[in-house]
Structure formats: C-alpha cells, structure tokens
XYZ file of C-alpha atoms in Angstrom:
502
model
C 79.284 95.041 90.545
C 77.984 92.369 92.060
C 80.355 91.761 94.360
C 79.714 94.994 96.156
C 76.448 93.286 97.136
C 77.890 90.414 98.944
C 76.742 89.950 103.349
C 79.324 91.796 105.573
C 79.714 88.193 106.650
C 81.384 87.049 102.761
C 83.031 90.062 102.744
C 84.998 89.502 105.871
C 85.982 86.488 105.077
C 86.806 87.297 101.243
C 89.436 90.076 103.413
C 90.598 87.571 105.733
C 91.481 85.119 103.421
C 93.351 87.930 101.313
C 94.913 88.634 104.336
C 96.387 85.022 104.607
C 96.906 84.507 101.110
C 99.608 87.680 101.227
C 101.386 86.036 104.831
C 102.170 82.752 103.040
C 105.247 83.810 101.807
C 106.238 84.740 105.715
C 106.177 81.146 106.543
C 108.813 79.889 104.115
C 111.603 81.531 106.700
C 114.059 78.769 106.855
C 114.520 76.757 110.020
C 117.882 77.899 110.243
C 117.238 81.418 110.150
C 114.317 80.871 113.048
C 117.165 79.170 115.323
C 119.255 81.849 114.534
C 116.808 84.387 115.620
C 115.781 82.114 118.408
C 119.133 82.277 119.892
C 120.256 85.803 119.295
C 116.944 87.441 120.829
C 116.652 85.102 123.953
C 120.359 86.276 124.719
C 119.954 90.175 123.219
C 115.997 90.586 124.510
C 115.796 88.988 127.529
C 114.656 91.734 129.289
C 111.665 92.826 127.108
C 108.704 92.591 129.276
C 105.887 92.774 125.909
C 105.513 90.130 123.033
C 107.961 89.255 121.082
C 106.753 87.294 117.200
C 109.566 86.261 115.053
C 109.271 85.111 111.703
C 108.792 81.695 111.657
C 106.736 81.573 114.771
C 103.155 80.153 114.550
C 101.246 83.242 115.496
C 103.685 85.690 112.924
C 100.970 85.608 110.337
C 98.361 87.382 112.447
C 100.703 89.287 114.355
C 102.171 90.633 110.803
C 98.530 90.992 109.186
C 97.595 93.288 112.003
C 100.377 95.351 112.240
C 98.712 97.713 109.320
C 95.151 98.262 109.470
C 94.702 98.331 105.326
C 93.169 94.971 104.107
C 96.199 94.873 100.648
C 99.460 94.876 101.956
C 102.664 94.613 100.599
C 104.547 91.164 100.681
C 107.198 93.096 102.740
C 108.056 90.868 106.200
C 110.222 92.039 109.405
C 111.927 88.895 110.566
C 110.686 90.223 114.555
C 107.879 92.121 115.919
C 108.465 93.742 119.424
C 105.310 95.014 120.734
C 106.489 97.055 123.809
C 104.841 97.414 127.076
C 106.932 100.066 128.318
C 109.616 103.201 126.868
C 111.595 100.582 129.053
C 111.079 97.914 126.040
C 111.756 100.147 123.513
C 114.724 101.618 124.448
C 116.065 98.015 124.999
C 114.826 96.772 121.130
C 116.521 99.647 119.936
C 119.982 99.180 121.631
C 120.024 95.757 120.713
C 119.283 96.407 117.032
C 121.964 98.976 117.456
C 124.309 96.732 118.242
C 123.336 93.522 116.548
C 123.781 96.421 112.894
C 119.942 96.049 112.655
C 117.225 97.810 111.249
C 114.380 99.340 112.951
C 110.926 100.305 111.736
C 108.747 101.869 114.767
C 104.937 101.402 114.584
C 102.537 103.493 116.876
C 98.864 102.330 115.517
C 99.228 101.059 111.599
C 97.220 103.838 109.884
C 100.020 105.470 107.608
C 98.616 104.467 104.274
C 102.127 103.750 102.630
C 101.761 100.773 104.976
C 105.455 101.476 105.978
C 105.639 99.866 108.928
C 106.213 96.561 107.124
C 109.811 96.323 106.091
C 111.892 92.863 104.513
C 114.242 92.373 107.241
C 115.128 94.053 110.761
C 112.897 94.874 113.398
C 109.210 95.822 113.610
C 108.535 97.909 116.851
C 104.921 98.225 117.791
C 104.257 101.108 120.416
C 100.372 100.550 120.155
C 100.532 99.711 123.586
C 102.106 102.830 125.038
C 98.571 104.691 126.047
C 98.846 106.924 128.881
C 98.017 110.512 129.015
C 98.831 113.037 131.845
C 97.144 116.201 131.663
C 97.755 119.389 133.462
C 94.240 121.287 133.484
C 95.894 124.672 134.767
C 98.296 124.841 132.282
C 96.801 123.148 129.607
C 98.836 120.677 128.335
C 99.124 116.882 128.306
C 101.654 114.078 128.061
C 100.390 111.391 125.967
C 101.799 108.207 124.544
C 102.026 107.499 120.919
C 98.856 104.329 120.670
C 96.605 106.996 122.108
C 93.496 107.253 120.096
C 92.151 110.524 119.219
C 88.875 109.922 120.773
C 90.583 108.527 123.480
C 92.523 111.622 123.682
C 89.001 113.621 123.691
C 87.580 111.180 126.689
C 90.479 112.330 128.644
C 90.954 116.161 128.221
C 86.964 116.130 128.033
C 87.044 115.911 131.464
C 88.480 119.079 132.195
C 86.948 121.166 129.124
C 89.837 120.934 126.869
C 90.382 119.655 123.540
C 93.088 118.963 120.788
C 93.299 119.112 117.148
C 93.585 115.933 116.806
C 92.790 113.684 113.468
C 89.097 114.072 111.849
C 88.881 109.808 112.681
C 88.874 109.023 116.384
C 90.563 105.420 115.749
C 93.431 107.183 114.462
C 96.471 106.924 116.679
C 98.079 110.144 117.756
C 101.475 109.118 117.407
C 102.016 108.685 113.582
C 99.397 111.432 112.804
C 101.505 114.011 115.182
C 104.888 113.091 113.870
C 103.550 113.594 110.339
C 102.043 116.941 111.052
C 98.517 116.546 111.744
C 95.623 117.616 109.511
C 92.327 117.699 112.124
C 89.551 119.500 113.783
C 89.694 122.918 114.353
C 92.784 123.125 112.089
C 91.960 126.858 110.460
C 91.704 127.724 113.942
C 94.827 126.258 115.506
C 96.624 125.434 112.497
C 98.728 121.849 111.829
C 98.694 119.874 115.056
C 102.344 119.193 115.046
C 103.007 122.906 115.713
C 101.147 122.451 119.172
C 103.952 119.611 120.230
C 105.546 121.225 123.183
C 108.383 118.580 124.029
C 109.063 115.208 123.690
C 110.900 112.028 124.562
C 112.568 110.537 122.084
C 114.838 107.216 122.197
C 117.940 107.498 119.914
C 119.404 105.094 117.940
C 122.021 104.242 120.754
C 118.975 102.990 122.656
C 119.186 106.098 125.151
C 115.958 108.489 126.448
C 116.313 111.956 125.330
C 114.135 114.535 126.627
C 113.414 117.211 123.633
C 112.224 120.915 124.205
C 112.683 124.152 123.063
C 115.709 124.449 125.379
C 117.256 121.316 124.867
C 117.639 119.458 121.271
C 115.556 122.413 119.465
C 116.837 121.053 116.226
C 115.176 117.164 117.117
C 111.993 118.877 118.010
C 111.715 120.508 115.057
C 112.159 117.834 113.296
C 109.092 115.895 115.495
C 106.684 118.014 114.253
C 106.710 116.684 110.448
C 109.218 114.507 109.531
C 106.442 111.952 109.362
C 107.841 108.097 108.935
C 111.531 108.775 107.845
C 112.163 110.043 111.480
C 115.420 108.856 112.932
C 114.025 108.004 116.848
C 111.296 106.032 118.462
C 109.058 109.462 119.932
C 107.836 107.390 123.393
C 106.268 110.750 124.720
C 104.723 113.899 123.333
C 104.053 117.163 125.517
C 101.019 118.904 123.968
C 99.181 121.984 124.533
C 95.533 122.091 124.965
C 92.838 124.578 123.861
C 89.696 125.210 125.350
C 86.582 123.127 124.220
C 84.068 125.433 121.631
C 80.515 124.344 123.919
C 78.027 125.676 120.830
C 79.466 123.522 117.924
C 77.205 123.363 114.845
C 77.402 121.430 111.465
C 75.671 122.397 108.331
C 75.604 120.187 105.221
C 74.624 120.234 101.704
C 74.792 117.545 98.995
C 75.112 119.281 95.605
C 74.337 117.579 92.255
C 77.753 117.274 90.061
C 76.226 118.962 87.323
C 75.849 122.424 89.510
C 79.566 121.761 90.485
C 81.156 124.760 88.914
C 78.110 127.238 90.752
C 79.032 125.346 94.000
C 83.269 126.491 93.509
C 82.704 129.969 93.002
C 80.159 130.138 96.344
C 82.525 128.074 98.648
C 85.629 130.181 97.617
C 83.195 133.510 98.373
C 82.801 132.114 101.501
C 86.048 130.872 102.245
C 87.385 134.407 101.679
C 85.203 135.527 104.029
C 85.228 132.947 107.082
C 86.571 133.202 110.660
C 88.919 130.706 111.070
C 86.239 128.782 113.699
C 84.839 128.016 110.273
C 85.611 124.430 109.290
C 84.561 124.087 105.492
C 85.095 119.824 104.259
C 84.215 118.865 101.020
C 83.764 115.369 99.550
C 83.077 114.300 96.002
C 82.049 110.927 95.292
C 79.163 108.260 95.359
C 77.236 109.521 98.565
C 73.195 110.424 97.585
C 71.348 108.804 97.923
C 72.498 107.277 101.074
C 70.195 104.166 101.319
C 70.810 102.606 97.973
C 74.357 100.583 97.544
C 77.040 102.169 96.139
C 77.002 101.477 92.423
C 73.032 102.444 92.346
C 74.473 105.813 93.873
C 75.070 109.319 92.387
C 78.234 111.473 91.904
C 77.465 114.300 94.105
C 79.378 117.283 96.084
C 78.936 117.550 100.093
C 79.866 120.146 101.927
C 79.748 120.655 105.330
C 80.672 123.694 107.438
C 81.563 122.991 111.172
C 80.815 126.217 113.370
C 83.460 126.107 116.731
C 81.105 128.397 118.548
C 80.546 129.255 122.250
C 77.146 130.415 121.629
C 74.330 129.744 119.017
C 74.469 133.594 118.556
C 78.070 133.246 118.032
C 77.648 130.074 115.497
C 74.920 132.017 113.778
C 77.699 134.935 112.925
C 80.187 132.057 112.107
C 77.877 130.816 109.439
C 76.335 133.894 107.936
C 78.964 133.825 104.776
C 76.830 130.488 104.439
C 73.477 132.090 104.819
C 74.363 134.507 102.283
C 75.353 132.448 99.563
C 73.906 130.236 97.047
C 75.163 126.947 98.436
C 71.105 125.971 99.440
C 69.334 126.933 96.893
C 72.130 124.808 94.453
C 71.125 121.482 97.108
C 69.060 118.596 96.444
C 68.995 117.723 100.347
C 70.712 119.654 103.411
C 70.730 119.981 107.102
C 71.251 123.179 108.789
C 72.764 124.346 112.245
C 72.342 120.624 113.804
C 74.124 121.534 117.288
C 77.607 118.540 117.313
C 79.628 117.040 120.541
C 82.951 116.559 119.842
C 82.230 113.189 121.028
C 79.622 113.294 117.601
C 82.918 114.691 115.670
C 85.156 111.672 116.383
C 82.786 109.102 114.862
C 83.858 107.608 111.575
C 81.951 108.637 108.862
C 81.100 106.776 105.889
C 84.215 107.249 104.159
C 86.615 106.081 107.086
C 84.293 102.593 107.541
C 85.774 101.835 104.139
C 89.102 103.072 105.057
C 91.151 99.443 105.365
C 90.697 99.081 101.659
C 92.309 101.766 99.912
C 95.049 100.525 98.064
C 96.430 104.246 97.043
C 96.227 107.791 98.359
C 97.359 111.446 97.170
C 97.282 114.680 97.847
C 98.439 118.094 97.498
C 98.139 121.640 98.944
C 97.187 123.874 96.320
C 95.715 127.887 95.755
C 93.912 126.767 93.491
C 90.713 124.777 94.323
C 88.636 125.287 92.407
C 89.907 124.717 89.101
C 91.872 121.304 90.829
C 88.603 119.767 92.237
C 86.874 120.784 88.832
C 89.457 118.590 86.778
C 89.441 115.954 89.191
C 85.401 115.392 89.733
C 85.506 115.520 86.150
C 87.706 112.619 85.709
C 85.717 110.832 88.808
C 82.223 110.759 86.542
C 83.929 110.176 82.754
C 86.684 107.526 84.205
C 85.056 105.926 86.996
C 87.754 104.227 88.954
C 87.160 100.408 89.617
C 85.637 100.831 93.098
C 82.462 103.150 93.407
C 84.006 104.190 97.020
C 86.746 105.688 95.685
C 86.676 109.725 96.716
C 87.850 113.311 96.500
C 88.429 114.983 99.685
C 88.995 118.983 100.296
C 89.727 121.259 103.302
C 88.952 124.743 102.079
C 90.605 127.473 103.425
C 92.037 125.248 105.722
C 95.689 126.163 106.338
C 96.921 129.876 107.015
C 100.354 129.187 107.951
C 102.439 127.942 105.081
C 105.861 127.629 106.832
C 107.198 128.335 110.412
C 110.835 128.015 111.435
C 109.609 126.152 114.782
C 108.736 123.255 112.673
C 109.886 121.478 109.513
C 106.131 120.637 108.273
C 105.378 122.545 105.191
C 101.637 123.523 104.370
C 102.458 125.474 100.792
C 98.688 126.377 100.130
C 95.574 127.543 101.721
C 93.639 124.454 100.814
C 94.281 120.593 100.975
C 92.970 118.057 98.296
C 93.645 114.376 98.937
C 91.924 110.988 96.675
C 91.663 108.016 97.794
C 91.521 104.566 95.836
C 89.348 102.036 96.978
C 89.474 98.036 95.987
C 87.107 95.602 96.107
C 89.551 92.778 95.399
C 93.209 92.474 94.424
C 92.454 92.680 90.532
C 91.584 96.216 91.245
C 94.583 97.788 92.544
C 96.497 97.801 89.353
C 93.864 99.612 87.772
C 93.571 101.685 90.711
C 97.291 102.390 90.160
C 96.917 103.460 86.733
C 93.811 105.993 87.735
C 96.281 107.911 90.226
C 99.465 108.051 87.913
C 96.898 110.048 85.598
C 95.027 111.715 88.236
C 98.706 113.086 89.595
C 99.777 114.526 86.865
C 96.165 116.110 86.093
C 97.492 117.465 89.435
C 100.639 118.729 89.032
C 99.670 121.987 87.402
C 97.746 123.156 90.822
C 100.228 121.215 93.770
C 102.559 123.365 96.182
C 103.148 120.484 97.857
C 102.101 117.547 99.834
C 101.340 116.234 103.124
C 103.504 113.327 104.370
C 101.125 111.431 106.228
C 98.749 110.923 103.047
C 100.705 110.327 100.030
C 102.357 106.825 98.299
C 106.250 106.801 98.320
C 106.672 103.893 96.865
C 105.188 105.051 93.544
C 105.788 108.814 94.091
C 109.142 108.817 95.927
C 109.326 112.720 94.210
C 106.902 113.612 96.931
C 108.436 112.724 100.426
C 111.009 116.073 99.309
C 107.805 117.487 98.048
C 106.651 117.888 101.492
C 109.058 119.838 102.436
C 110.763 123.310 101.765
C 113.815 122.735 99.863
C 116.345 124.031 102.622
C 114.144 122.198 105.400
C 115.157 118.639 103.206
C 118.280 119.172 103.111
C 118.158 120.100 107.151
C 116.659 116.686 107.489
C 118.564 114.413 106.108
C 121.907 116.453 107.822
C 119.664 115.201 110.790
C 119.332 112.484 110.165
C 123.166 111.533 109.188
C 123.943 113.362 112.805
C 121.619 111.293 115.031
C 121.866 107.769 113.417
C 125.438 107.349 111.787
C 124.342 103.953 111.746
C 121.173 103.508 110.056
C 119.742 101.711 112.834
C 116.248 103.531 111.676
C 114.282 102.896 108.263
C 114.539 105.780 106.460
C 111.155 106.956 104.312
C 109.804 104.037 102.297
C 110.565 104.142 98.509
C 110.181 102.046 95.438
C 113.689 99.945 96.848
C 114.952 99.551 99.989
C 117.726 102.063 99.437
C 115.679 105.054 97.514
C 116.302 107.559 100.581
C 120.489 106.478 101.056
C-alpha cells in the first residue's frame, strides 16, 4: 500500500525504468540481422519521407516504448518502425512489405489496450502523424486523418457548431477508436460512431489507394466500421458526418454508498426505460469518495452521472425529469445537479483515464441485463479486492439501441455496455490481475451478448474477437479478408500465438 503513496516524481521513474527493463531484450538483435535490414530498407524505402527506427538502432528502445501508450507491455518487437509523414509513406511501406513477403502491423495513436500494435517481426507502421481534417460546414461532414485526437477533432468542427461522437477521452486517437466501432458522447443519440463513417481511403495490401464508399467497395466499407485491429488495409482517410452541437449541455452526478447498490439498479433501470436518447446515463464503481484522500484510504462507491444534450435549460430540465423523479438523491451521500458542461469540459480526462497507461487487462460485454451483472461484479470488487485500488467497473446504461445494421459489421448485442479494467502498480501485480479477470469473465458469461472489439484482451480471450461479431458477419470477414490480402501482408487480430487467427 505504500507504494501508492510514492511523489509523481518516483513514480515516473519507477514506469520509466519498467519501460526499459521490458526493451532490453530489443537490443540483443544480431549485427547481422541490423546490416541486413540496413541494406534492404535503404534500397526498398528510399523514398519514405518520415522516420524510419529499425531494431538495432540506438533510439529503437524509445521509439518501441512509445509506440503503445500502456506503461506493461508485452516483450513483442517489430524489427522496423515507419512513422509516416504522408498516405504517400504509407502506401510505399506497404508495397515494399508486400513484396519483400512481410508483415505489417498499422498503428494510428497506441491506445488499443491489447497493445497490438507491437508484433515479433515485420513492420510497425505509425500513422500518428497523419492529422489533418477538412470539414464541409454546409454539408456536414469532415475528412480527417487517423492521429486526429478527439478533442482535436472538437477544436476543429467547434468552429462551425458541429460535433462528433467521438471517444469519452479527448487524447484518444480517432483512427483506431473508429475502425473498432466507437463507443462515445452522445452515443444513445447517434448510436456507434463507426456507423457515421461515410467513405474512406484505404491502402491495400498491394500498396495501392483505394477510395471506399457506398458506391464503390461497399463490402470494404462495411468492414471499416468495426473490424477493429484485424483489418486487412492501412485506413489513411475517413469521411465523417457531423451533427449539430447540443448549446444547453448539463451533467448531474451522484456518488452512492455500495451498500444502497441494489436501491440504486432498480432506479437507474426506471429511468433508463424512460429516457430520451439525449440522455447520457455513465456509471462507475470503484474507489472514488472521498476524492481527497489516496486511494487505498478511499471507499467503494457507485457514481452516476447523467449528461443532458439539450438546446435549452427548459429542454435539459425535461431531459432529466426521469432523474428528478426517482430516488437516485435521496440514496446519495454527495451530488451535483444540472452544472451547465462545454464539450470542451466533456473531453477532459477524468480520474479514471489519468490512470489509464497502467491497466494491464480490460473486458467487457454488452448485456440486457445490468443490473443483476453490475450487482455480481461490485460484489466481487469489495469481497476480492483486486491488487490495485484503481481498478474499476464501468457501465453505459441504456446506451445502445441498434443491435445490428447490415451497413456495418459492428455488433452491439445489448442495450447496455459493461467494461473492467485492471490496474497495476508494479509488474508483480499483473498476474494476479490476470487471475481476477479469468474469474470475473466467467462471473460474466451468464449476462454477455457480446463484446466490443476495441476493449477486450485477445490474447487471453481469443473466444471474444468472434464474440464481437454476428456469426454470419465473421465468417463475411475473414472471406474478406482472404479476398483483399491473399498474402498476409497485414497482422491479422492478435491472439495467444502468432498464428491463432490463420
């Protein structure tokens, strides 16, 4: 426990010196095979205008170390990182790898937590530099590159009074989170954000630009919006549509003692039943109140917090009446009420996302049933304490009304999302942390329909990268997948061996 006390100063450089404990391996790369690199991409990547780090190379440890944004990573090493300035760059990585029979995993900003961006072998190719947005106000949509932030994003259409569902964490890139689907603001409102990708350009794995619409590779586009890491092209481009900014956003929140947990369910599913869909309900369970002691000195408590996308106060004051009605104060030990947001305020990290870089293991599930899921969980939260007192419980409520849509190969199979997330102080705690989620899933199972691509851990789970999908959408996939790269120039999904998804 004590070590959770530590200065922000020891704890950076406890992390940093994890960090370079896990890249020594990297540097054994023998001198032969940094000559034969060497060689092959001066003659085969001359043309790359961006950075190019091969193993062996002085700078590969911090290059590798920052290619994932998690503090544990795996001992898994590309032998070359491309960072690209340019679609130019990429298409030109991905022809050579093409025809040099190598492998290619394509990075937009490092925040999948499967970390699997980091492959043994082939070529890591960093888009985090590929930023620029076009937006067309009238018609209200907008290019954008895949390193886009989504609070950059919000800078940009803010401008012009538009916004985009884009993740609940403005560091998060939009690339990855789009490709995976998309769980963000204003989701009960304008559903999954994948299903507002309009077009795209993709690079094959021939190394050529493809432009993707409804009109012209249908099938590639629906396989954009979801296929999440296992896609089989390097998306350079997305074409989104915009909505409208809400200008009366309001935020209530409660923090509930654990012990009136059960009385807290049965109010927020009365009130889910009845919300609009401008009605944003997040729920977190974990060591939060109260907020100025340290974590261990904390208490288990439920917050919720109910996001109003009004236009007026009038209009937020209708939006939260199913909250004024019920039972959720008078259950509270502290709560804030109708505090008016920006959706600059939205895009700050909260507590939970500061501690983000060291989770070690995430799950989740869609579910329809709650209640009785969050009940089991929070109960195993207080009488098993996991290793880390930042470990969480996360739920959207009523947060998904469209389960499946032939546009699209993302599947949302319940009304509500539950994720957990696994937090480590040091390495000794991720095998316990391991342990904690192989019982916490199957406490799960039961209550799953499903789970959401961008937040689950292949490499442990591999059942639940087909999980994510409707049966007959898999096996549309992978006959994708077989079509556009015959060659396997792409990583497939990550799994417990290099060869899990073949």
């Amino acid at each position: 426990m004590h070590a959770l006390r530590k200065s922000r100063r020891t704890f950076l450089s406890q992390l940093t010196g994890a960090a370079a404990a896990g890249a020594a391996g990297l540097l054994q790369a023998s001198s032969a095979l940094a000559q034969t690199l060497s060689t092959s991409l001066a003659n085969g990547l001359s043309r790359i205008t961006g950075n190019i780090i091969r193993r062996g190379d002085d700078s590969y440890p911090s290059w590798w170390a920052g290619m994932t944004w998690y503090i544990f990573k795996p001992k898994r090493y590309p032998d070359v990182i491309v960072r690209a300035k340019s679609s130019e760059d990429a298409a030109e990585t991905i022809r050579y790898a093409h025809q040099n029979e190598d492998r290619v995993a394509v990075r937009s900003t490092g925040h999948n937590p499967a970390r699997a961006v980091l492959r043994d072998g082939g070529i890591l190719l960093d888009l985090s530099q590929l930023r620029d947005v076009e937006i067309d106000a009238e018609n209200r949509t907008a290019w954008i590159q895949p390193g886009i932030r989504a609070n950059e994003l919000y800078q940009r259409t803010a401008e012009h009074g538009l916004v985009f569902p884009a993740a609940h964490t403005g560091m998060v890139g939009l690339g990855g989170y789009l490709l995976g689907g998309g769980i963000g603001w204003n989701m009960p409102e304008y559903g999954i954000a994948c299903r507002s990708v309009l077009g795209a350009e993709v690079i094959l794995a021939d190394g050529n630009l493809t432009t993707v619409s409804e009109q012209n590779h249908p099938e590639l586009l629906w396989a954009i919006r979801g296929a999440g890491p296992g896609f089989f092209g390097a998306v350079v481009r997305y074409k989104i549509q915009l909505q409208e900014a809400h200008t009366a956003v309001e935020a209530s929140t409660y923090v509930i003692p654990i012990d009136r947990l059960d009385e807290a369910l049965e109010e927020f599913d009365r009130i889910g039943e009845a919300a609009d869909p401008r009605l944003e309900i997040l729920i977190k369970i974990g060591r939060f109140h109260p907020t100025e002691n340290p974590y261990p000195e904390r208490d288990i408590v439920c917050v919720v917090q109910f996001f109003a996308f009004a236009n007026s106060p009038e209009e937020a004051t209708r939006l939260l009446t199913p909250v004024a009605a019920s039972r959720v104060g008078e259950l509270s030990i502290h709560r804030r009420e109708r505090v008016p947001v920006t959706y600059r305020e939205l895009y700050i990290p909260p507590e939970t996302d500061q501690t983000s870089p060291a989770r070690t293991t995430v799950e989740n599930m869609w579910t329809e049933e709650p209640g009785e899921a969050l009940r089991k969980l929070a109960k195993k939260l207080v009488e098993q304490p996991p290793r880390s007192p930042r470990s969480f419980l996360l739920c959207g409520w009523s947060f998904n009304s469209t389960f499946e849509d032939s546009t699209s190969c993302v599947r949302t199979g319940g009304r509500h999302y539950m994720s957990w997330y696994m937090i480590a102080e040091q390495e000794a705690d991720i095998e316990p942390n391991y342990i904690w989620m192989d019982e916490a899933v199957a406490l799960m199972r039961p209550y799953s329909k499903g789970h959401y691509i961008n937040e689950i851990d292949p490499v442990r789970y591999p059942k639940h990268v087909a999980e994510c999908f409707a049966p007959d959408d898999w096996e549309r996939l992978r006959a994708l997948r077989v079509q556009y790269d015959p060659d396997r120039v792409f990583h497939d999904y990550i799994g417990p061996d290099a060869y899990a998804f073949e």
